[in-house]
Coordinates of C-alpha atoms in Angstrom, one line a residue:
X1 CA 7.9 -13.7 -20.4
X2 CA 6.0 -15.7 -18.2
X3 CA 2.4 -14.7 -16.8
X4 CA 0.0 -16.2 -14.6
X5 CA -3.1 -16.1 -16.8
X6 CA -5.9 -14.2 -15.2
X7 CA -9.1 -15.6 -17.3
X8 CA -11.5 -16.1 -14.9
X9 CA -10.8 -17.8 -11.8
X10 CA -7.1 -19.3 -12.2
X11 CA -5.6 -21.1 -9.4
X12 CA -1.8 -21.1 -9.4
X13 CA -0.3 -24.8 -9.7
X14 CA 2.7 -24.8 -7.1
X15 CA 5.3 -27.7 -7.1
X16 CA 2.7 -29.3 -9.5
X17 CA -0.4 -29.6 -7.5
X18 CA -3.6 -27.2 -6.7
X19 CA -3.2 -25.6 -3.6
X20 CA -5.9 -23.6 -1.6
X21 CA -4.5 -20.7 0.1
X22 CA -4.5 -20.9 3.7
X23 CA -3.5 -18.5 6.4
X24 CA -0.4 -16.3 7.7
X25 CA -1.6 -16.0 10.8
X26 CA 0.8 -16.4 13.8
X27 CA 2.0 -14.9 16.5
X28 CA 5.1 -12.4 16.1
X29 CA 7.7 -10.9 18.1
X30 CA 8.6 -7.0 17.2
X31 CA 12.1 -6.0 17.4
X32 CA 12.7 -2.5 18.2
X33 CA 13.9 -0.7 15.1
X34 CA 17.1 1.2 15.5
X35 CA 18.7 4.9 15.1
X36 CA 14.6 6.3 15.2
X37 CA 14.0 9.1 17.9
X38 CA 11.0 8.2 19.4
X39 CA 11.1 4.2 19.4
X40 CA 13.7 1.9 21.7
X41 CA 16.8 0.6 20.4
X42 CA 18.2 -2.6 20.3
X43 CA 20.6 -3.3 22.9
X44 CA 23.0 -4.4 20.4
X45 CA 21.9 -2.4 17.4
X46 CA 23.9 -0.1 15.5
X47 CA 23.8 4.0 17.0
X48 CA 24.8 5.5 13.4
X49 CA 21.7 7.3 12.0
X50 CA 23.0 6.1 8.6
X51 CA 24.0 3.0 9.0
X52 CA 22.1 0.3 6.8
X53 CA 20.8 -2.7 9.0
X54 CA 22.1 -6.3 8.9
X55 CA 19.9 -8.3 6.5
X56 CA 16.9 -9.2 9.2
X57 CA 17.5 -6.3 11.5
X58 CA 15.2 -3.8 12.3
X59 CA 11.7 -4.7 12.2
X60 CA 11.4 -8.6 12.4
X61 CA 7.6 -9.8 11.9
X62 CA 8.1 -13.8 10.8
X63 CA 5.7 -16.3 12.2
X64 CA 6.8 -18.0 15.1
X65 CA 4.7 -21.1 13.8
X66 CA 2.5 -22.5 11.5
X67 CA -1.0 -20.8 11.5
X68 CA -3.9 -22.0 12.2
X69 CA -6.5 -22.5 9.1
X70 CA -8.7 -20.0 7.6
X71 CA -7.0 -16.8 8.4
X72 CA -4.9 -14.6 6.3
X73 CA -2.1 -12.0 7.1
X74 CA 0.4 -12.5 9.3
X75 CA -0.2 -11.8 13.4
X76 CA -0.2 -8.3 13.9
X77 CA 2.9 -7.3 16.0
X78 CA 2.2 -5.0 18.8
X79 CA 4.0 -1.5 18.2
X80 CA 6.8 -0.1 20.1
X81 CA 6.6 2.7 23.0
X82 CA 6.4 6.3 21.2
X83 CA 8.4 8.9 22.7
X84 CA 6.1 11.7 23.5
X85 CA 8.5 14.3 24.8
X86 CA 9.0 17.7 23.2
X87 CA 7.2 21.2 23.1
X88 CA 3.6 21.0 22.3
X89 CA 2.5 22.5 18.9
X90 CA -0.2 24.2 20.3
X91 CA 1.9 26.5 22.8
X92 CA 2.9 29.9 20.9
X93 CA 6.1 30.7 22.8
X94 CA 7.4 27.4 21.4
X95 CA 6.6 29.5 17.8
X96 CA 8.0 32.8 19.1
X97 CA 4.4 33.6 19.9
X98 CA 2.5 32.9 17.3
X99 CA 1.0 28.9 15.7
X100 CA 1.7 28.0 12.6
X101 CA -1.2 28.9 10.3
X102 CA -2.3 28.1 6.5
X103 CA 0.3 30.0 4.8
X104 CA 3.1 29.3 7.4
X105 CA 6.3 27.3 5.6
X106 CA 7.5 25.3 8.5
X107 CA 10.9 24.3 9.9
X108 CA 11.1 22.0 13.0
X109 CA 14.7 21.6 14.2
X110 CA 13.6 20.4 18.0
X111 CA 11.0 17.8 19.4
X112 CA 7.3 18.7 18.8
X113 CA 4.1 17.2 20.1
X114 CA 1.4 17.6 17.7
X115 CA -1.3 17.8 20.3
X116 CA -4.0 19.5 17.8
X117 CA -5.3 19.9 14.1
X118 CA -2.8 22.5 12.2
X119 CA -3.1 23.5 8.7
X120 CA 0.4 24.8 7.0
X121 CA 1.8 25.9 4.1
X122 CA 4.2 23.5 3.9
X123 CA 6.6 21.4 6.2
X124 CA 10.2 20.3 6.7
X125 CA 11.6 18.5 9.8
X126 CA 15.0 19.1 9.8
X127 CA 17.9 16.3 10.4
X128 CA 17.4 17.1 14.6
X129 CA 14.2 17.7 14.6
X130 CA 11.2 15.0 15.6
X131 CA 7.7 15.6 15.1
X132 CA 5.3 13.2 16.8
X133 CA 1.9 13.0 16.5
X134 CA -0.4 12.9 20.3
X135 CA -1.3 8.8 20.6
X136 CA -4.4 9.4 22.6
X137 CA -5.8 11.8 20.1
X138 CA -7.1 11.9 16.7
X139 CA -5.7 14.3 14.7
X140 CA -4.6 15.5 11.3
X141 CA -2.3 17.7 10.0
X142 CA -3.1 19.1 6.8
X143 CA -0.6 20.8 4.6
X144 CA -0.8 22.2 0.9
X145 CA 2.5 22.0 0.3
X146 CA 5.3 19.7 0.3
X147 CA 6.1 17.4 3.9
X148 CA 9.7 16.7 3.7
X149 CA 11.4 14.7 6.3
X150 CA 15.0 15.1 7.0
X151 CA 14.6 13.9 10.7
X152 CA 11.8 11.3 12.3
X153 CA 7.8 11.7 11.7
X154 CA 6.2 9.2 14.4
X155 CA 2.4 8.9 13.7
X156 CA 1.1 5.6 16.1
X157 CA -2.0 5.9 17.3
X158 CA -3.5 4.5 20.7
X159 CA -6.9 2.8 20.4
X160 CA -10.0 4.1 18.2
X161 CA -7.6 7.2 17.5
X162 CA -6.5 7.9 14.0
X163 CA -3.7 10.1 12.1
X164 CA -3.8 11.7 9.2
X165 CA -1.1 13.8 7.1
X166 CA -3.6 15.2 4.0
X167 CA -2.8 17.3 1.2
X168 CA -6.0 19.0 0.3
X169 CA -4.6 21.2 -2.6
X170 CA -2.6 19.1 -4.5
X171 CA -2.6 20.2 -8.6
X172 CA -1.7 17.2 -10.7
X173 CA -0.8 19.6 -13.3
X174 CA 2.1 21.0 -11.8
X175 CA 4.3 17.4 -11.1
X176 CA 7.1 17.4 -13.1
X177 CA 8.1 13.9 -12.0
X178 CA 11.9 12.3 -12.2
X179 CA 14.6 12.4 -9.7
X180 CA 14.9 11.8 -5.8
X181 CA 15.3 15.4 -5.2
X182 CA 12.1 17.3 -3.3
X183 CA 11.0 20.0 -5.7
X184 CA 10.8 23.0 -4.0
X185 CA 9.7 23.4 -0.4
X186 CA 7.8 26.7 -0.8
X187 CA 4.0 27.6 -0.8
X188 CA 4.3 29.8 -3.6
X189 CA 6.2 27.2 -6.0
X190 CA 5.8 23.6 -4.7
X191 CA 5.3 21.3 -7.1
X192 CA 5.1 17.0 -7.3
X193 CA 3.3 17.7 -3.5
X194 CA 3.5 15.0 -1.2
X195 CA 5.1 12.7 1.7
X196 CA 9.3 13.0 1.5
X197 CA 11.6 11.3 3.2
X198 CA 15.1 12.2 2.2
X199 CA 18.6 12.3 4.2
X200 CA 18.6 10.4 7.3
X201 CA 14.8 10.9 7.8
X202 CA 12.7 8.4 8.9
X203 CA 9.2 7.7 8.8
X204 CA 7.0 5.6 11.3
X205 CA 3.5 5.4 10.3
X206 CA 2.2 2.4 12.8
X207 CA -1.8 2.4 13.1
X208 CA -3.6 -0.2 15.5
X209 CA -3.3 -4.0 14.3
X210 CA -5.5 -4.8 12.0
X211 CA -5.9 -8.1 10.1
X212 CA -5.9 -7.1 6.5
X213 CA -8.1 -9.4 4.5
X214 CA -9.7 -12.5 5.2
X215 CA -11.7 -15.0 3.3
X216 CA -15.9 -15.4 3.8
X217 CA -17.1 -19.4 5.2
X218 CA -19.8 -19.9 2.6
X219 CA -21.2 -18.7 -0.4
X220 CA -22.5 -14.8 -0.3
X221 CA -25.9 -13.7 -1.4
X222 CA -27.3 -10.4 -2.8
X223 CA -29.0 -8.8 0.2
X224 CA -27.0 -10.4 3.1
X225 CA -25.9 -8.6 5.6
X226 CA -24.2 -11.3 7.9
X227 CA -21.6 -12.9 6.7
X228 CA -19.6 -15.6 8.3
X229 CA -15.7 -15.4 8.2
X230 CA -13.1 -18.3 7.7
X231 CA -11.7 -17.2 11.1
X232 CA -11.9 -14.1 13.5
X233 CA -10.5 -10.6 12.5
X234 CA -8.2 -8.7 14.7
X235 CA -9.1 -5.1 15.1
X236 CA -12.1 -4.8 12.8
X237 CA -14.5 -1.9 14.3
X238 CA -17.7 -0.5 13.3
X239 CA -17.6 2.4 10.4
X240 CA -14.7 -0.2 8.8
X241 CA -15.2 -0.2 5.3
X242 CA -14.9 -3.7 3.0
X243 CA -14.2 -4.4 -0.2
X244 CA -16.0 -7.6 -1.0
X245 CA -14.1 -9.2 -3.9
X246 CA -15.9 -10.7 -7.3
X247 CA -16.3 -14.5 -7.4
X248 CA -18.8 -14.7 -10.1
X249 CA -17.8 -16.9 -13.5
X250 CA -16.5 -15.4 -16.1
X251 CA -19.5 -15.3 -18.5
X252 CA -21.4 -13.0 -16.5
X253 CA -21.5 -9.2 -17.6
X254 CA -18.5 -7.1 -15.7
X255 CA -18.2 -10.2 -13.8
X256 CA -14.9 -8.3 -12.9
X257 CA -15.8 -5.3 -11.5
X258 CA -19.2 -6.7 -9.3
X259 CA -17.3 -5.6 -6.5
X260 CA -19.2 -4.7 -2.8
X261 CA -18.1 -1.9 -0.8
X262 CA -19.4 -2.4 2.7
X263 CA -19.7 -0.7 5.9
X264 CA -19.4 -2.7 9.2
X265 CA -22.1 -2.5 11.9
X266 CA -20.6 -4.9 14.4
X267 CA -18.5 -7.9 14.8
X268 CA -19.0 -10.8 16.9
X269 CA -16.5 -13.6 16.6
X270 CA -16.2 -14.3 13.2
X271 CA -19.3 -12.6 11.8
X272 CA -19.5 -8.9 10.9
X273 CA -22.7 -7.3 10.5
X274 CA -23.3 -5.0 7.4
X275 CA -25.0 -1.4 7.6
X276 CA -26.1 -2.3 4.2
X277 CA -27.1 -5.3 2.3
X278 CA -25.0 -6.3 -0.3
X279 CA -25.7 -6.0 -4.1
X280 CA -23.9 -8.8 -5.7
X281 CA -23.9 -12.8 -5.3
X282 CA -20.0 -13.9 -4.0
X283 CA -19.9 -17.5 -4.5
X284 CA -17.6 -20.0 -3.5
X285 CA -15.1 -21.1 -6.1
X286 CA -14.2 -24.5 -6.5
X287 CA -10.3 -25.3 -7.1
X288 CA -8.7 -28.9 -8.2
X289 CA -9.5 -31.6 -6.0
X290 CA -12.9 -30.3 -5.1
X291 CA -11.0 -27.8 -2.4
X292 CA -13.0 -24.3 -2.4
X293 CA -12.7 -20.8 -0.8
X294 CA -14.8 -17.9 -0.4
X295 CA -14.8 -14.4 -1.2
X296 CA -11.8 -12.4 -0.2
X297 CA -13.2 -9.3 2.3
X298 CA -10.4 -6.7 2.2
X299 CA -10.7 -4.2 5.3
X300 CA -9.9 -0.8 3.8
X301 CA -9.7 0.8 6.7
X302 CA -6.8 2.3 8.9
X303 CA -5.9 4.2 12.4
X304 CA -3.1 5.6 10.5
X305 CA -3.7 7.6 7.0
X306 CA -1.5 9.6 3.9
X307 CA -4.0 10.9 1.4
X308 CA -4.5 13.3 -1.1
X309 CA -8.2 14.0 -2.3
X310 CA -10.3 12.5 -4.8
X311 CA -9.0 15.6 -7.1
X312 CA -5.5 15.6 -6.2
X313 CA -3.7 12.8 -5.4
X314 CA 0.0 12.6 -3.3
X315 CA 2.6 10.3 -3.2
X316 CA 4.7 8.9 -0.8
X317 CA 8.5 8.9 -1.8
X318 CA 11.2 7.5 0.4
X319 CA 15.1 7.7 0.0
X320 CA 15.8 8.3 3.6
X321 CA 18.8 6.3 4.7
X322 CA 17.1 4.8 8.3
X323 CA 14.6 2.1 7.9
X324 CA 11.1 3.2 7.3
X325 CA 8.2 1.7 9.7
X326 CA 5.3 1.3 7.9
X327 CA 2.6 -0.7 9.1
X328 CA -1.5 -1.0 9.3
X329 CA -1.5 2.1 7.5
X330 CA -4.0 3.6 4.6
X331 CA -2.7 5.7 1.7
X332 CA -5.4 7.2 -0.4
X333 CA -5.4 9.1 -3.5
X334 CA -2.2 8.9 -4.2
X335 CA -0.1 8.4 -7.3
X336 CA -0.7 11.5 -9.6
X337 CA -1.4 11.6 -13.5
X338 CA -0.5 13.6 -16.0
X339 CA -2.1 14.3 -19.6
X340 CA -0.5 13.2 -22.7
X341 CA -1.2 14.6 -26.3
X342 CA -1.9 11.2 -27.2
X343 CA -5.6 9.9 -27.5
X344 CA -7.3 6.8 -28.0
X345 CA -10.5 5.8 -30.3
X346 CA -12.9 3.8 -29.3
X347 CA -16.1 2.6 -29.7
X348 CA -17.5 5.3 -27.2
X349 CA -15.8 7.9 -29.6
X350 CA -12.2 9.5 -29.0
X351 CA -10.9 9.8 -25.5
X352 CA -7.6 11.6 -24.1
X353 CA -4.8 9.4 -22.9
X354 CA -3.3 10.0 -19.3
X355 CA 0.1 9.1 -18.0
X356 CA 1.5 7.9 -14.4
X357 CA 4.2 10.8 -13.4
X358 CA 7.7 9.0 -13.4
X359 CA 8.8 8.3 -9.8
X360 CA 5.4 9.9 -8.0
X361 CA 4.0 6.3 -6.7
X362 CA 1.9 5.2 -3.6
X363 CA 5.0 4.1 -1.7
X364 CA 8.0 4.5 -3.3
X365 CA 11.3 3.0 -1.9
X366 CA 13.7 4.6 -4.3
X367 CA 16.9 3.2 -5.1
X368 CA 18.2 2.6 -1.3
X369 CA 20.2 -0.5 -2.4
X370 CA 20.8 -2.7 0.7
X371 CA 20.0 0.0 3.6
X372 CA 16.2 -0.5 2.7
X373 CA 17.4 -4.8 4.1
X374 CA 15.2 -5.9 7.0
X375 CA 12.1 -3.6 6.2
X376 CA 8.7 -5.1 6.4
X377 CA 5.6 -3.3 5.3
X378 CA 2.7 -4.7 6.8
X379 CA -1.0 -4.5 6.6
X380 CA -0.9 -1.4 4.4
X381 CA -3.1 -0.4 2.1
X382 CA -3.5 1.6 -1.2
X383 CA -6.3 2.6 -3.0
X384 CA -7.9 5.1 -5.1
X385 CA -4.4 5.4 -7.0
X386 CA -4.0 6.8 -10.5
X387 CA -0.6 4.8 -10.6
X388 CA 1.5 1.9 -9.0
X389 CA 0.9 1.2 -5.3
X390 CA 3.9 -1.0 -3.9
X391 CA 6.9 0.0 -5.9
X392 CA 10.7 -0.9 -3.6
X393 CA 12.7 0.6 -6.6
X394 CA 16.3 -0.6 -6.3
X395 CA 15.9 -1.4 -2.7
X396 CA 16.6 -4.7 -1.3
X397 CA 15.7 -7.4 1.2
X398 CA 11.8 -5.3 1.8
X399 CA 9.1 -7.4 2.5
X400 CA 5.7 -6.6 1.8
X401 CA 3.1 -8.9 4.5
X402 CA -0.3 -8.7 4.3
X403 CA -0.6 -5.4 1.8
X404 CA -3.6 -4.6 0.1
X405 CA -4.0 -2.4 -3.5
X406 CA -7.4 -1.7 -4.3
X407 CA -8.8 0.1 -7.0
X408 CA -5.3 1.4 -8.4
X409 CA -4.3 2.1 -12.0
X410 CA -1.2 0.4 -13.5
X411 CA 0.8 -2.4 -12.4
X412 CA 0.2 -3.0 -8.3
X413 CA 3.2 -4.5 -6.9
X414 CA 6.2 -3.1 -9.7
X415 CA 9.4 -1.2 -9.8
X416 CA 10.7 0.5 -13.3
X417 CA 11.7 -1.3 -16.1
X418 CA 14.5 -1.0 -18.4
X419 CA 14.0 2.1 -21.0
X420 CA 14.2 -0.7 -24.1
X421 CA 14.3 -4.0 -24.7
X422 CA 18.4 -4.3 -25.2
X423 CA 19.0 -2.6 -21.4
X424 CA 18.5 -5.0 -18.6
X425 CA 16.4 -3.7 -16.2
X426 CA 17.7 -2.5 -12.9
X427 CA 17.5 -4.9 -10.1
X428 CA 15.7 -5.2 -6.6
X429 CA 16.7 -8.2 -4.7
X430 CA 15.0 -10.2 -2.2
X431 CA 12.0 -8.3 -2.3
X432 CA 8.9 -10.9 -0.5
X433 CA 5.2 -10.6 -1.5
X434 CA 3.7 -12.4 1.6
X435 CA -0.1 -12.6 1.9
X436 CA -0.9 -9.9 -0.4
X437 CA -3.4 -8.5 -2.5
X438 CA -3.6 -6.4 -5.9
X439 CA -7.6 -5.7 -6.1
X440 CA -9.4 -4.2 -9.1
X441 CA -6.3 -3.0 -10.6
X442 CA -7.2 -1.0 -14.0
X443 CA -6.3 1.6 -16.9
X444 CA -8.5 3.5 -19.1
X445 CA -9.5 3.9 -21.6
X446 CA -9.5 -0.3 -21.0
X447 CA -8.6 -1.7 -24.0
X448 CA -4.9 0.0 -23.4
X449 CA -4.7 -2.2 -20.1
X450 CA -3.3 -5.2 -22.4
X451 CA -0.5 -6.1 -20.1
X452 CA -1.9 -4.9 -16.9
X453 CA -1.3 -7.2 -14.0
X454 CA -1.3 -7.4 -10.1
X455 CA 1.8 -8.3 -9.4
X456 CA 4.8 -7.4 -12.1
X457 CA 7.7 -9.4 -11.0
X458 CA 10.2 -7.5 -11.8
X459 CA 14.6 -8.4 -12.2
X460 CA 16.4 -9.1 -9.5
X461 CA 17.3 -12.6 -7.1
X462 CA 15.9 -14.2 -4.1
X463 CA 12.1 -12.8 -4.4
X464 CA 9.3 -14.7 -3.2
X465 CA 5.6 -14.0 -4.0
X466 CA 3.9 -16.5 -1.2
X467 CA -0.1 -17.3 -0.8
X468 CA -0.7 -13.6 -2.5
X469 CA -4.4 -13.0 -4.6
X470 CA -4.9 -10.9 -7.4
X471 CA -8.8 -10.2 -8.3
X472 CA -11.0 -8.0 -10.5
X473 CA -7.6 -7.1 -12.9
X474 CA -9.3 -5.4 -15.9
X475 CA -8.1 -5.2 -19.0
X476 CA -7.8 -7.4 -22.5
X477 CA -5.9 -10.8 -23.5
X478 CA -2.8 -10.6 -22.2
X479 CA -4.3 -9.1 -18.9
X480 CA -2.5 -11.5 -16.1
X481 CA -2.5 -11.9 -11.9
X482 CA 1.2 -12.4 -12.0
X483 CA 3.5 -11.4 -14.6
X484 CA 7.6 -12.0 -15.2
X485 CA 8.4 -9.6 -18.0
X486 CA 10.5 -11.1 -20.9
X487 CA 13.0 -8.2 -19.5
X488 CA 13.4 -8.7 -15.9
X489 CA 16.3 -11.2 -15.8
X490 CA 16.4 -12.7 -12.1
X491 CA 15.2 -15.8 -10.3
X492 CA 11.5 -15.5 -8.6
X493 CA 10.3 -18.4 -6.2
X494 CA 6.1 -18.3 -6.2
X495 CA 4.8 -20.4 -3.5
X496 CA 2.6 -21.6 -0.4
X497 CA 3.6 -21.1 3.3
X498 CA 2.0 -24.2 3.8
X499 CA 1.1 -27.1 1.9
X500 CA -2.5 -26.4 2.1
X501 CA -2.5 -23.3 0.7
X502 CA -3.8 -21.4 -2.5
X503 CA -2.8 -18.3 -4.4
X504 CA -6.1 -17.4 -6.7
X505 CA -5.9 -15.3 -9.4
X506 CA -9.2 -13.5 -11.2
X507 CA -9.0 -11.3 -14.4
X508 CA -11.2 -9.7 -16.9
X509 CA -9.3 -10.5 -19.4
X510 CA -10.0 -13.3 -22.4

């Protein structure tokens, strides 16, 4: 095993020298994705619905160029045109007279234009059938069962507009967990509730640009509410909410957890204004060399949203065999629990013992093999998650740019492991951790948390983890940023884009 040690502030050595993470910004050229209803194809593309992509086909967001300094995330690439044809959801005679309502189990085998809020019992697009969310509206479709698509969901906003696919009834209780196989698309029986994407379905969830985190210009004070940034945000708005990471050293109480979670008033250039002063001291944090960075200031905030509730939480499950488009996207409350019989005492007295439901995970690519080759995930978020947030299980060639985890329980960035220590684990190849983030990642009771990390880089060959941060990982000794399990046999290049960059790594443990 080797593991980045997460003991304070730990700055990764790199070709055996201190870098200081720089950014990803640059300016990107989109390339239509191909076989989705709703999106242009390439010229030259492939037509089967099933084929897998060439390794770099489909959605292509690289860098056209070194980026300039004090940024992070790579250049958000403008979306494609959505298709907006079909029968609007609101017209009855397109529902032989009567909307959908609450208890309605849904079947869509034609093109539909969600053009208003609907509540359903459940939902299944069939293999023809295209839903696609209104762009110049905000709406949300709320369902309290299972969302299963065989055919093409399109959510892509247009401006200040924003998405959402919530499942406000979700019992934790009833997940049975395992298997790529929906369980039960039924109001009366559905179980392990949440996002599907099975047969040749496909799944575009592509929210407004948004640069995902970037790094403050100077040291933060308690009661600031200004706060100068290491270079201008794209697409930050008023009502965006911050995460403002921990800097503090490591002998100050929960110096860990002394997160701030903001609320911005304005943005002019590269200063945001807070609605509320902040409660903790960020300073800077001085690497090798004398070289030192600021806070990171994660935006949590996006047009396009998958969420659970606070008592229920989703999951997002994907074995669909046409590339998924996932981009600038939040998924909340996610990643369901279940309770064990074991317990664990403490010295705040016995506590039960949860456990993460096998398979139920923020976004889960699950075993795809190579027809997952060419997908990027960009600028999407997880957070408030009782379980992994970034998990491409046996799918290869995704990259994951400018993702953020925050405040998720288990390993972030991970796919399964072997069931014991004599079976190798199962591999992903050429899976890319590009300007990422795994923020307060946690388990509880804490003490059990002893080889919690951000990132868990798991078998296969030809991943990269490049300029990513992980911050605020609780747990004990053994706690890490970055981990390679003694059981994940593969080869793992961890680096910097450029050769002024830095990939910092802050833990509670030790």
């Amino acid at each position: 095993m080797l593991r980045w040690p997460a003991v304070g502030t730990v700055f990764a050595a790199v070709g055996g020298e201190e870098i200081l993470r720089r950014s990803l910004t640059g300016r990107t050229q989109p390339v239509a994705a191909t076989g989705m209803p709703g999106m242009p194809v390439a010229p030259d593309g492939p037509t089967d619905a099933a084929a897998a992509p060439a390794e770099g086909a489909g959605m292509d967001h690289r860098p056209a160029g070194p980026p300039p300094v004090g940024t992070s995330g790579a250049g958000p690439a403008a979306a494609p045109t959505v298709d907006l044809a079909g029968r609007r959801w609101s017209d009855p005679a397109g529902w032989g007279g009567a909307v959908p309502g609450p208890r309605s189990a849904v079947r869509i085998a034609d093109r539909v234009l969600l053009d208003t809020d609907a509540t359903v019992g459940s939902l299944l697009v069939e293999p023809t059938g295209v839903l696609t969310f209104a762009a110049d509206r905000t709406l949300t479709l709320a369902s309290d069962g299972n969302v299963e698509i065989r055919g093409t969901l399109a959510l892509a906003p247009e401006g200040t507009a924003v998405h959402t696919v919530r499942f406000p009834s979700v019992d934790e209780r009833r997940f049975q967990g395992d298997g790529a196989k929906v369980v039960d698309t039924d109001t009366d029986t559905d179980t392990d509730t949440g996002l599907w994407v099975t047969g040749a379905g496909c799944l575009r969830l592509d929210g407004a640009a948004k640069t995902a985190w970037v790094r403050a210009d100077r040291e933060l004070r308690a009661g600031d509410t200004s706060i100068g940034l290491a270079a201008e945000p794209t697409g930050w708005l008023p009502g965006d909410e911050l995460a403002v990471t921990p800097t503090g050293p490591p002998d100050a109480e929960d110096f860990s957890a002394r997160y701030d979670l903001v609320t911005v008033r304005s943005v002019s250039g590269s200063t945001v204004t807070l609605a509320s002063p902040l409660k903790y001291a960020h300073p800077r944090v001085t690497a090798g060399g004398g070289v030192t960075v600021g806070a990171e200031l994660l935006n949590l905030t996006r047009g396009v949203r998958v969420e659970g509730t606070a008592k229920g939480r989703a999951h997002v499950h994907v074995t669909g065999s046409r590339p998924a488009d996932v981009r600038h996207a939040a998924l909340r409350w996610v990643g369901p629990r279940a309770d064990t019989e074991k317990t664990w005492k403490g010295q705040d007295g016995t506590v039960p013992v949860t456990a993460p439901v096998l398979g139920r995970y923020g976004l889960h690519f699950h075993m795809l093999g190579d027809t997952t080759r060419g997908t990027v995930v960009e600028g999407v978020v997880v957070r408030d998650a009782g379980s992994h947030a970034f998990v491409p299980h046996a799918s290869h060639g995704i990259t994951f740019r400018s993702c953020v985890s925050h405040d998720t329980w288990e390993d972030a960035a991970w796919w399964d492991g072997p069931p014991d220590t004599r079976t190798p684990q199962r591999p992903s190849d050429d899976i890319v951790h590009e300007s990422c983030v795994a923020s307060r990642t946690r388990l509880e009771p804490n003490p059990r948390a002893y080889r919690l990390t951000g990132f868990n880089l798991g078998a296969g060959t030809g991943g990269r983890a490049v300029d990513c941060v992980a911050v605020g990982v609780q747990g004990v000794t053994g706690a890490s940023g970055h981990e390679w399990p003694e059981n994940s046999e593969g080869v793992w290049t961890s680096s910097a884009a450029w050769p002024t960059t830095t990939c910092r790594t802050a833990s509670s443990s030790g």
